[in-house]
Short mmCIF file of C-alpha atoms and ligand atoms in Angstrom, two decimals:
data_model
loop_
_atom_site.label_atom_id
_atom_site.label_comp_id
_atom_site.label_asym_id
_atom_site.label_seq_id
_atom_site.Cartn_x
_atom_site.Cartn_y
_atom_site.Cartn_z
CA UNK A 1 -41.70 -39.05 4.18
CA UNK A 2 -42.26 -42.79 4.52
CA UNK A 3 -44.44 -44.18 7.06
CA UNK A 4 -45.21 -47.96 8.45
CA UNK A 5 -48.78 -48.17 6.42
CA UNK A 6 -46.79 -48.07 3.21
CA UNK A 7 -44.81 -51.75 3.77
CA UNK A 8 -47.39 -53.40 1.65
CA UNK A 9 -46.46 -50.96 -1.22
CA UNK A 10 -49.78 -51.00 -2.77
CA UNK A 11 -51.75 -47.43 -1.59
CA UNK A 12 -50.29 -44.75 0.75
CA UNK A 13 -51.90 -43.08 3.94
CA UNK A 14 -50.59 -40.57 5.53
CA UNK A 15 -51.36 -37.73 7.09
CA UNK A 16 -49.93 -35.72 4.82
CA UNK A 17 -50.35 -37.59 1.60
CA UNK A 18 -52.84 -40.17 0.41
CA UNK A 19 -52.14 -41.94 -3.16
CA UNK A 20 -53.15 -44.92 -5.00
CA UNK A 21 -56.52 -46.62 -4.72
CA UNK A 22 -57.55 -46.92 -0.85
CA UNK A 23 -58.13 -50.00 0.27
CA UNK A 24 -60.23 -48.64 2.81
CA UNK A 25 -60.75 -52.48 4.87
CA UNK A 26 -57.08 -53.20 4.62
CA UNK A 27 -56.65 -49.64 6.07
CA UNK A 28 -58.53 -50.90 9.05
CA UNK A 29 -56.14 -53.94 9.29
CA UNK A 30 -53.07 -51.88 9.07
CA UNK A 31 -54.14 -49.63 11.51
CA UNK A 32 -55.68 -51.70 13.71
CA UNK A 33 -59.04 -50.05 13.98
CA UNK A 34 -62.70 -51.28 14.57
CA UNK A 35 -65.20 -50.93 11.35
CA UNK A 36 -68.26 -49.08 12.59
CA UNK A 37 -70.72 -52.84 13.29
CA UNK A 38 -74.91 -52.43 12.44
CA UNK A 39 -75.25 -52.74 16.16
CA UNK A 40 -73.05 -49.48 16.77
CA UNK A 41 -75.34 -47.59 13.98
CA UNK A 42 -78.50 -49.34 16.17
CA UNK A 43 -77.32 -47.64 19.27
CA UNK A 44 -76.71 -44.25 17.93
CA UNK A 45 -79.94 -43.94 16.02
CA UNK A 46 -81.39 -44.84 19.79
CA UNK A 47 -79.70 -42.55 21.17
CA UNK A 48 -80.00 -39.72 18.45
CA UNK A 49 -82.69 -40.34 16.60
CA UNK A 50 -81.33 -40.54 13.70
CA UNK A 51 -78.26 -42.06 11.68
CA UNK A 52 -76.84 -39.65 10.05
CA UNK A 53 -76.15 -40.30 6.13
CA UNK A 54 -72.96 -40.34 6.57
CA UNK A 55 -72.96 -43.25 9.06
CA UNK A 56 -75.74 -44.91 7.04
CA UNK A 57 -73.48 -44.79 3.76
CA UNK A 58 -70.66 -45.87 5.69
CA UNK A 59 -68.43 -42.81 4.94
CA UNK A 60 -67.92 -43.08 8.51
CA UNK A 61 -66.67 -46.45 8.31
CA UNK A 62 -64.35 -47.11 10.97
CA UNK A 63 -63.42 -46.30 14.88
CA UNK A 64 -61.35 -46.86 18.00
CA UNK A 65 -63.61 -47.27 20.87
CA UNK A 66 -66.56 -45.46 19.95
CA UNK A 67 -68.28 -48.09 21.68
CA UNK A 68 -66.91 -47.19 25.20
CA UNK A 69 -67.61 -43.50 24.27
CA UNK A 70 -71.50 -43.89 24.11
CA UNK A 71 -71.05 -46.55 27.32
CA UNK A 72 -70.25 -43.39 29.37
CA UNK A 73 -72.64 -40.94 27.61
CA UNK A 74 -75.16 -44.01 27.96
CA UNK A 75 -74.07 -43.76 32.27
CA UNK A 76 -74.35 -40.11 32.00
CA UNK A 77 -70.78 -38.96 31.19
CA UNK A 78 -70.50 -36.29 28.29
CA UNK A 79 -67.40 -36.48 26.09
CA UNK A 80 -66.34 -33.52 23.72
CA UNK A 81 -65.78 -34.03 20.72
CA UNK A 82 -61.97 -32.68 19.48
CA UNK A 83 -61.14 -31.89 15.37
CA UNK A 84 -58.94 -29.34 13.45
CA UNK A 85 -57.49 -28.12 10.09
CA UNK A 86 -53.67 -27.52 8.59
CA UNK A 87 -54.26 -24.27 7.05
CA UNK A 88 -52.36 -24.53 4.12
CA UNK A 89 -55.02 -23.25 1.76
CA UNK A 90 -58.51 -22.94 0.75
CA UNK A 91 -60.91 -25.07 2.27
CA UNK A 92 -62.61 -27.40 0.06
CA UNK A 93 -64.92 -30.09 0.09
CA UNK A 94 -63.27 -32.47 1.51
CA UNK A 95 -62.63 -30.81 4.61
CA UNK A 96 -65.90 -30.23 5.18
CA UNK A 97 -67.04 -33.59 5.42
CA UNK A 98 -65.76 -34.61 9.02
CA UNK A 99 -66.96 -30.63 10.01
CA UNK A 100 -70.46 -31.19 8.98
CA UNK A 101 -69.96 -34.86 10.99
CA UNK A 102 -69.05 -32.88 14.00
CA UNK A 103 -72.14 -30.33 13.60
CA UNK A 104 -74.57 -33.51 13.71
CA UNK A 105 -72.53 -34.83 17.03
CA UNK A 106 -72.52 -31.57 18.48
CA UNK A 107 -75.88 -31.03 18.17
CA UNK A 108 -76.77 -34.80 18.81
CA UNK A 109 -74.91 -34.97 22.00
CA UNK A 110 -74.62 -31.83 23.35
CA UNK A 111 -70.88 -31.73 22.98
CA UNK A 112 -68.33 -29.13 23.18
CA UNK A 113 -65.75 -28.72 20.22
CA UNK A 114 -62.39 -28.01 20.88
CA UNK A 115 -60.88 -27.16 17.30
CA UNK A 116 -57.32 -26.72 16.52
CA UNK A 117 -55.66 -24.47 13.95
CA UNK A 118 -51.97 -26.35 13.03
CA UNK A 119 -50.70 -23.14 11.63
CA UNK A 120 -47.26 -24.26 13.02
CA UNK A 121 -47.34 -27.30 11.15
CA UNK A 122 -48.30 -25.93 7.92
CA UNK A 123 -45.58 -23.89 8.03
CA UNK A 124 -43.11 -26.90 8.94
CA UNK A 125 -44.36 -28.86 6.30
CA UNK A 126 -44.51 -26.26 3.53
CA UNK A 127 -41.71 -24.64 1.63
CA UNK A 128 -43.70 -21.72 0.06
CA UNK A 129 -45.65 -20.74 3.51
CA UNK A 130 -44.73 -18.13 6.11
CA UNK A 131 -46.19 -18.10 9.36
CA UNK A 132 -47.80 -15.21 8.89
CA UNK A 133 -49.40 -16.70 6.43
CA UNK A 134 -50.61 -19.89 7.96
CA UNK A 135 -51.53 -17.43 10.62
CA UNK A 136 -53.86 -16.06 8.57
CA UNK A 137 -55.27 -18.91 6.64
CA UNK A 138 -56.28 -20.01 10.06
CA UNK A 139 -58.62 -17.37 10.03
CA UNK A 140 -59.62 -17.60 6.96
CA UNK A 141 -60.57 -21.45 7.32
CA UNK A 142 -62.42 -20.32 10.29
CA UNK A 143 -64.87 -18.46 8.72
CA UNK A 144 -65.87 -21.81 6.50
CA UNK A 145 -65.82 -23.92 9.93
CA UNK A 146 -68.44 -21.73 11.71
CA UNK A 147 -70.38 -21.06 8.44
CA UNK A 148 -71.59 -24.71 9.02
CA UNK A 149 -73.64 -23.32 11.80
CA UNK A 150 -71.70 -24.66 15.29
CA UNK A 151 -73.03 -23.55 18.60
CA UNK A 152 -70.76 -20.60 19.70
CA UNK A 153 -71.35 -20.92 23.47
CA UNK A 154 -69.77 -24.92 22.93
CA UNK A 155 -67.34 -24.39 20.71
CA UNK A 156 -63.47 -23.28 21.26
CA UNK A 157 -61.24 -22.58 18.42
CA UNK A 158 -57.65 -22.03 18.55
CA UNK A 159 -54.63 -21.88 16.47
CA UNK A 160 -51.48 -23.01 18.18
CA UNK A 161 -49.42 -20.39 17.70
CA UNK A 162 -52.50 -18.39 19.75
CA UNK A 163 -52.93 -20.90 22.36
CA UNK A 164 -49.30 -21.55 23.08
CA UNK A 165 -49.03 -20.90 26.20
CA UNK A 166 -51.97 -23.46 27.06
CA UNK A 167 -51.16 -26.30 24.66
CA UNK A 168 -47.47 -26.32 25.63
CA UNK A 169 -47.60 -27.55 29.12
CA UNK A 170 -49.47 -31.25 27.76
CA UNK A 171 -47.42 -31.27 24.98
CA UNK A 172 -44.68 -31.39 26.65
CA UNK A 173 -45.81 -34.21 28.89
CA UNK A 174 -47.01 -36.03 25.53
CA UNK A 175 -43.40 -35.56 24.19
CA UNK A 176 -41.58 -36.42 27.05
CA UNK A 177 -43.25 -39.62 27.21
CA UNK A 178 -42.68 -40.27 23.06
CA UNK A 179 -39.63 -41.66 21.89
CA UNK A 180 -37.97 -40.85 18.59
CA UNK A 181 -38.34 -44.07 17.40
CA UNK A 182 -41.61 -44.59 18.02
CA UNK A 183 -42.40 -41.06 15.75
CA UNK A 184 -40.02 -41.96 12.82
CA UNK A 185 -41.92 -45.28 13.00
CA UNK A 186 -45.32 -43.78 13.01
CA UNK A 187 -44.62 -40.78 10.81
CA UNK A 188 -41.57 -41.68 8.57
CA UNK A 189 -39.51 -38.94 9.93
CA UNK A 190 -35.96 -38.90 7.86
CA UNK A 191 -32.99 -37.33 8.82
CA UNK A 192 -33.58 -34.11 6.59
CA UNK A 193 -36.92 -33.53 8.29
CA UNK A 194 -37.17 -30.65 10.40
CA UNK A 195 -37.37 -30.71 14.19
CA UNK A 196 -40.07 -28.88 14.25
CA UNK A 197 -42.17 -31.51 12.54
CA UNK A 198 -40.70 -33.86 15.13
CA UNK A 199 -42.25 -32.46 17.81
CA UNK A 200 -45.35 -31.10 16.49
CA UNK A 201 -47.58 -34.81 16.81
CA UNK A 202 -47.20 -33.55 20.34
CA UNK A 203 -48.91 -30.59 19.58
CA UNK A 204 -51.72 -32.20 18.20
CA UNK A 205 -52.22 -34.55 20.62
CA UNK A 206 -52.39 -32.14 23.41
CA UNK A 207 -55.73 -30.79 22.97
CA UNK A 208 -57.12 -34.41 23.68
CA UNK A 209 -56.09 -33.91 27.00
CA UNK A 210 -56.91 -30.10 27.21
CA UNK A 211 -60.67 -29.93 28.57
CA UNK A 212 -59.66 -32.70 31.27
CA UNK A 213 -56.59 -30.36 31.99
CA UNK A 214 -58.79 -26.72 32.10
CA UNK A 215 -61.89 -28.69 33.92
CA UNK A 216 -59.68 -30.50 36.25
CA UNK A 217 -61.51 -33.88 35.68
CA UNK A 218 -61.03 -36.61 33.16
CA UNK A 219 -63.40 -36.08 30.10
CA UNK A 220 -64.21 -38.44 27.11
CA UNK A 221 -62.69 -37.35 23.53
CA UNK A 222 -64.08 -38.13 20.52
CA UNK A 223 -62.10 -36.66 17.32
CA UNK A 224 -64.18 -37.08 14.28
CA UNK A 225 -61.77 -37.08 10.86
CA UNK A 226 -61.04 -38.66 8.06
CA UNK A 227 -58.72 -41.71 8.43
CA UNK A 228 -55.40 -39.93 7.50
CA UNK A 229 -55.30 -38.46 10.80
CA UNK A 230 -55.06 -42.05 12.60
CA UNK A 231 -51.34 -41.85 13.02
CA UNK A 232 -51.68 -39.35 15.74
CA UNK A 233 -54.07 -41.10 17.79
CA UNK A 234 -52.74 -44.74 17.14
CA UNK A 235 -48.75 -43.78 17.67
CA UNK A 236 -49.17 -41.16 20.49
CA UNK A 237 -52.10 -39.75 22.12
CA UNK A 238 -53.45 -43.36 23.14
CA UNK A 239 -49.94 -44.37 23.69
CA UNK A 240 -49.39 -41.45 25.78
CA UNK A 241 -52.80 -41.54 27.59
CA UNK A 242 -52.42 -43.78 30.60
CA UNK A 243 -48.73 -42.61 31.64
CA UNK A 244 -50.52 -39.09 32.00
CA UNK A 245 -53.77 -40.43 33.53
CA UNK A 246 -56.08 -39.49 30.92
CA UNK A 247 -58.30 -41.62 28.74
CA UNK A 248 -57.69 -42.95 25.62
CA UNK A 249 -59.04 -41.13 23.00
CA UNK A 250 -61.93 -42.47 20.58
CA UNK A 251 -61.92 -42.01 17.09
CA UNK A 252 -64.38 -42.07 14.43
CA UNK A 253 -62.81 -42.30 10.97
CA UNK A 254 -63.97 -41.31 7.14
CA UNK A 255 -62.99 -42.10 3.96
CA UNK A 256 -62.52 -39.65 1.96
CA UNK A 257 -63.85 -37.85 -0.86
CA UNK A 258 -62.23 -38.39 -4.14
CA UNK A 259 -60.91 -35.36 -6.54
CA UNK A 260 -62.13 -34.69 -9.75
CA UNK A 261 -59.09 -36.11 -11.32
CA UNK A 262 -59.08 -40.08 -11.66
CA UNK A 263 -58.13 -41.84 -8.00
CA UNK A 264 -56.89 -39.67 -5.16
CA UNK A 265 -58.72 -37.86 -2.40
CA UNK A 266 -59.49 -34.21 -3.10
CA UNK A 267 -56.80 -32.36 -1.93
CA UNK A 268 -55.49 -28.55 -1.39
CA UNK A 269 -52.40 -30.03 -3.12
CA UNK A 270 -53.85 -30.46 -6.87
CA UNK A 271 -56.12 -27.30 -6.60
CA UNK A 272 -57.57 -27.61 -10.41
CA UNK A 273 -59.00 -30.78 -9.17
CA UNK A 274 -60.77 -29.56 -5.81
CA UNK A 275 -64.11 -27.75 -4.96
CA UNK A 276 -62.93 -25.00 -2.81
CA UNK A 277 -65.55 -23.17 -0.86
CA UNK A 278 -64.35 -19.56 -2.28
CA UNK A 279 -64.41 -20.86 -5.70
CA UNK A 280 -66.83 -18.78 -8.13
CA UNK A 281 -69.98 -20.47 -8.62
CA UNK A 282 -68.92 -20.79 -12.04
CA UNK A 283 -65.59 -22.40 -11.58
CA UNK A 284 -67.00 -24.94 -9.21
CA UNK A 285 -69.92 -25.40 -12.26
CA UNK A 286 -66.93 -25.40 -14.89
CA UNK A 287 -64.99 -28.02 -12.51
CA UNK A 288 -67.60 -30.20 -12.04
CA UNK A 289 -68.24 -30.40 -16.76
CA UNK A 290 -64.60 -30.97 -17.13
CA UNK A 291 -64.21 -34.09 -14.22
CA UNK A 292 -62.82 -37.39 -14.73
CA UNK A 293 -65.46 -40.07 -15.38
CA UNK A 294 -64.35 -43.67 -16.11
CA UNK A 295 -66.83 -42.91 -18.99
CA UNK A 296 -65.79 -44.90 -22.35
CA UNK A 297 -64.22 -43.16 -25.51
CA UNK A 298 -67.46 -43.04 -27.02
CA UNK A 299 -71.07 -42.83 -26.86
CA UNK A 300 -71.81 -46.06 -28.89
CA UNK A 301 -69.32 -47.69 -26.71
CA UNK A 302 -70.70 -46.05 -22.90
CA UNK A 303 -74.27 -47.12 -24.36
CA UNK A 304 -72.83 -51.02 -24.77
CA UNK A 305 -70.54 -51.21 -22.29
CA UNK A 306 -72.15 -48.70 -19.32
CA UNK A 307 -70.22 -46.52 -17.51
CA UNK A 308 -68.37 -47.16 -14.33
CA UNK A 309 -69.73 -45.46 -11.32
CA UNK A 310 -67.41 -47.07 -8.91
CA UNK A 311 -64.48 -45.42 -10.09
CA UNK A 312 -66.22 -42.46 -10.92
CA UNK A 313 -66.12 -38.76 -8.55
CA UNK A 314 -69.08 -37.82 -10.43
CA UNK A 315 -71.15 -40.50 -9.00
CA UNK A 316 -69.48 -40.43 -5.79
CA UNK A 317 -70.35 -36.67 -5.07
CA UNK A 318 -73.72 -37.67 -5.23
CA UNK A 319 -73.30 -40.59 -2.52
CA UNK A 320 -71.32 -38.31 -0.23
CA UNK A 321 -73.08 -34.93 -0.63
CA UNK A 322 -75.42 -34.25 -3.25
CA UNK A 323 -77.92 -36.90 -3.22
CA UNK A 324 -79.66 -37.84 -0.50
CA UNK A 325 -82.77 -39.92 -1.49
CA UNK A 326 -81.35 -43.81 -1.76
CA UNK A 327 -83.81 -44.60 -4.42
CA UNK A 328 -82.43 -41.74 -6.37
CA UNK A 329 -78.99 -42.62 -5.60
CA UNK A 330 -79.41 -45.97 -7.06
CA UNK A 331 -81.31 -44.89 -10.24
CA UNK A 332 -78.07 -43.13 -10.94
CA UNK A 333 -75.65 -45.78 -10.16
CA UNK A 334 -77.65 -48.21 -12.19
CA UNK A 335 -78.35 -45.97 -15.43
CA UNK A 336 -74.69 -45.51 -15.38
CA UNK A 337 -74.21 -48.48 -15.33
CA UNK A 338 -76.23 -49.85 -17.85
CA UNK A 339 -74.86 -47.12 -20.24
CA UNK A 340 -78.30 -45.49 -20.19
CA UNK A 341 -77.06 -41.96 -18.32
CA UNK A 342 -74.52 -40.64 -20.21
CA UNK A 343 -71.50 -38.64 -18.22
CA UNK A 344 -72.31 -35.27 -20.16
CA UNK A 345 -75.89 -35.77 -18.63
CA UNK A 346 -74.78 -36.85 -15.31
CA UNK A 347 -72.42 -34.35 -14.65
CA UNK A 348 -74.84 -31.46 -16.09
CA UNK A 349 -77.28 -32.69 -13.16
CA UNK A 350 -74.69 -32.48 -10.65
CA UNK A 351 -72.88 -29.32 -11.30
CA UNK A 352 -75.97 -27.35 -10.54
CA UNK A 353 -76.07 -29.15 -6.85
CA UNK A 354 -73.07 -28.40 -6.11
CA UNK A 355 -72.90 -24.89 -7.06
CA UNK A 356 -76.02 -24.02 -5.17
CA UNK A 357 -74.26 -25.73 -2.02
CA UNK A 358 -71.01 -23.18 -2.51
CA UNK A 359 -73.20 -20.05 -3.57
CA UNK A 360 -75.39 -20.52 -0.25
CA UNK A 361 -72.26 -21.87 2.21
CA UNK A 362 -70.22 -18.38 0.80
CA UNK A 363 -73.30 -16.25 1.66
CA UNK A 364 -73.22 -18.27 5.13
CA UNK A 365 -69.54 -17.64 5.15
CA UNK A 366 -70.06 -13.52 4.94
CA UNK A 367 -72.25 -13.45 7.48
CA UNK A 368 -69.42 -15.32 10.06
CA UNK A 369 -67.19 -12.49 9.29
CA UNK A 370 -68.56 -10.65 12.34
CA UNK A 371 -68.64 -13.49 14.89
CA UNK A 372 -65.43 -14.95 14.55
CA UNK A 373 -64.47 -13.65 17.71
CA UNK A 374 -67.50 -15.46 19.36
CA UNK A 375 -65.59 -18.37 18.60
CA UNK A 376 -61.70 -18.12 18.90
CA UNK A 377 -59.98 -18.91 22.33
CA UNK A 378 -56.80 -17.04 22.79
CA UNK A 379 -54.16 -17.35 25.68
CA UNK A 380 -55.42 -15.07 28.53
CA UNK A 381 -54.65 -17.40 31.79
CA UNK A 382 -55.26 -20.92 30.17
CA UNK A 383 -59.01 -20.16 30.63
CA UNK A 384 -61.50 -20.77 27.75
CA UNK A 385 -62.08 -16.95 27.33
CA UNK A 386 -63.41 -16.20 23.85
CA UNK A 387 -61.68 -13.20 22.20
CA UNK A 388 -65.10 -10.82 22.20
CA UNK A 389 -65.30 -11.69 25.97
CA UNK A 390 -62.04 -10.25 26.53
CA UNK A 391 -62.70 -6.87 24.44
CA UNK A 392 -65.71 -6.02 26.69
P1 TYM B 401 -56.13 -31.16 7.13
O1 TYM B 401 -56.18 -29.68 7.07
O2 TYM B 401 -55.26 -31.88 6.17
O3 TYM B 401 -57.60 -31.74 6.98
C1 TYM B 401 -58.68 -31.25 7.77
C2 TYM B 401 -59.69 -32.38 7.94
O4 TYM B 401 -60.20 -32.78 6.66
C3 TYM B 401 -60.02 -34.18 6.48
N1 TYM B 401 -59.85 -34.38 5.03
C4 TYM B 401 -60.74 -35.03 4.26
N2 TYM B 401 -61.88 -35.67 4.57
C5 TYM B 401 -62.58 -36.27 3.57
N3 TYM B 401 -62.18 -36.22 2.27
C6 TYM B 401 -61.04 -35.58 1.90
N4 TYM B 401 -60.68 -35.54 0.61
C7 TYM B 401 -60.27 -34.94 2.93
N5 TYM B 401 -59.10 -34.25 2.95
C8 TYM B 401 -58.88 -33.90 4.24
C9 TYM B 401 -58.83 -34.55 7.35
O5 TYM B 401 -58.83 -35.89 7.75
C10 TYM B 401 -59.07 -33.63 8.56
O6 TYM B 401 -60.00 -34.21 9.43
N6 TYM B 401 -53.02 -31.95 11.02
C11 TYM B 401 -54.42 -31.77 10.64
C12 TYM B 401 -55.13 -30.69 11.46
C13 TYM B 401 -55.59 -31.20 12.80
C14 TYM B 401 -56.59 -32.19 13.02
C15 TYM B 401 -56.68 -32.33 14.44
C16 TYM B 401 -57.40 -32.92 12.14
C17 TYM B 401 -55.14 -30.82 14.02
N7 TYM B 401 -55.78 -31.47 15.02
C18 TYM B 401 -57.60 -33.23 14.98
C19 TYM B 401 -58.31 -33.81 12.69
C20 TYM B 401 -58.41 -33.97 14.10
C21 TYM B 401 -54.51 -31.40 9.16
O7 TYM B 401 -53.57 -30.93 8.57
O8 TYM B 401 -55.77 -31.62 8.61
#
């Protein structure tokens, strides 16, 4: 499908396929958001205590009115924060990042998560899936959602196919006030697309309306995610927002964390060049020897000419995940460059890391298999009743 970010035909953005080499400050131009300022870091290390790595490497880079967001915490009005998954596959480590963003907020501020499972849109979008089995990737996915240690008594997951009967009633409002034109602008929508696609951007807009709807007062959103999901916030929940009486919700954006293949985000799409979190330990190892590099034909050549970090997943595993220490960090980026690390080295140091980060999230993983129920919200009266409350 086209879409209206790809007029400038250089790099696309969607949410359903990113390609090309991100411009990720002419992203913020195109879609009109806010880059995250030193005085917005300033207020949430004041009011955390901390900046989060993340914010401080500027992976969250971007935002739509995070600003206003900690104006009402700041006045004493909580917001919850609102995220989700297609399950269309394995998660991998990509996902993660805006999951492990959440944690930190939830923690942080206290919030609730509301967290939807598109299992109707993965099977819309896909040719191979069933629902049945987007249905149960759902579940699967959950497991590597709560293995990152969320607080079960604040956090509400749902797939939409389980939460119909709750979702349906804002979505409808949300698509009764969204014109076709304005989706097919937004999303690219052609005339062989299905309906169902059609409507589902209604679907997940809904649940930034749902805790406001189930609480019976307006609430604060924040969705953390990487930038692809923009559209849906940009095009129609914000749009939507003031004919239904609710606020606007924020947005804090990522970039997103490259393959191992050269340019491209990681993706379930291209699964030989992703780090799923059920891979074997020594896949993910194998994965990690065999990436891309940017490093030159040969050693005399990387030794003269340096390598070229920049362009490199190696070295930008490290700056999202697996190296924390700045000091470190830039010892790496500048050996590289100066062609005294060589790639065999640098990715020998790495695939260790990254391995012990699967092995212990998989063990984490197991454990979840028993409180999944603490965690999913079904349809039992529209109330927020967690599927082990119900079986007592
Ligand atoms: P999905 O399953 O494509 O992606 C889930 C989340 O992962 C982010 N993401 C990445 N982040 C960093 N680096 C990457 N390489 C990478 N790949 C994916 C996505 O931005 C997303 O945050 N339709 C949605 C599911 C959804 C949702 C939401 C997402 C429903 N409601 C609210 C965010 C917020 C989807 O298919 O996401």
């Amino acid at each position: 499908m086209a879409s209206d970010n790809t007029k400038n035909g250089e790099f696309v953005v969607t949410p359903w396929s990113v390609e090309g080499d991100v411009d990720y400050d002419k992203l913020v131009e195109r879609f009109g958001t806010s880059k995250i300022t030193s005085e917005l870091l300033q207020r949430f290390e004041r009011l955390t205590g901390e900046v989060h790595l993340f914010l401080r490497r500027k992976i969250f880079y971007s935002h739509r009115d995070l600003d206003w967001i900690l104006s009402r915490y700041e006045a004493g009005e909580k917001f919850f924060l609102y995220t989700g998954r297609g399950p269309s596959g394995g998660v991998h480590l990509g996902h993660l990042i805006p999951w492990i963003f959440t944690k930190y907020l939830q923690d942080k501020f206290g919030a609730e998560l509301y967290f939807q499972m598109t299992d109707d849109e993965k099977y819309y979008s896909s040719d191979k899936l069933s629902l049945e089995a987007t249905q149960q990737l759902a579940y699967d996915n959950t497991l590597d959602l709560i293995a990152l240690g969320f607080d079960p008594k604040k956090t509400f997951v749902f797939t939409d196919m389980g939460y119909t009967k709750t979702l349906y009633s804002i979505a409808a409002k949300v698509a009764k006030h969204t014109t076709f034109s304005t989706a097919k602008a937004v999303f690219g929508f052609e005339n062989s697309t299905n309906i169902g696609m059609v409507f589902f951007p209604a679907f997940q807009a809904a649940p930034c309306f749902l805790p406001s709807v189930l609480k019976g007062h307006n609430i604060p959103c924040l969705i953390p995610a990487a930038i692809d999901q923009d559209p849906y916030w940009r095009g129609i929940a914000r749009e939507v927002a003031p004919k239904l009486g609710f606020y606007k919700p924020a947005q804090i954006h990522s970039k997103f964390i490259p393959g191992l293949g050269q340019g491209g985000k990681m993706s379930a799409s291209q699964p030989e060049t992703a780090i799923f979190t059920t891979d074997p330990p020594k896949t993910v190892e194998k994965k990690i020897l065999s990436s891309f590099t940017g490093g030159r034909a040969t050693v005399e050549e990387q030794r003269k000419l340096g390598g070229q970090p920049d362009i490199c997943p190696v070295y930008h595993y490290y700056y999202f995940m697996f190296e924390e220490n700045e000091k470190n960090l830039l010892n790496i980026y500048d050996e590289c460059k100066s062609g005294k690390l060589l790639c065999g080295e640098c990715k020998g140091m790495l695939a260790p890391r990254v391995r012990k980060y699967i092995e212990e999230h998989q063990a984490r993983r197991e454990e979840t298999k028993g409180k999944i129920d603490d965690f999913i919200v079904e349809d039992i009266g529209g109330r927020l009743t967690k599927r082990s409350e119900r079986k007592q």
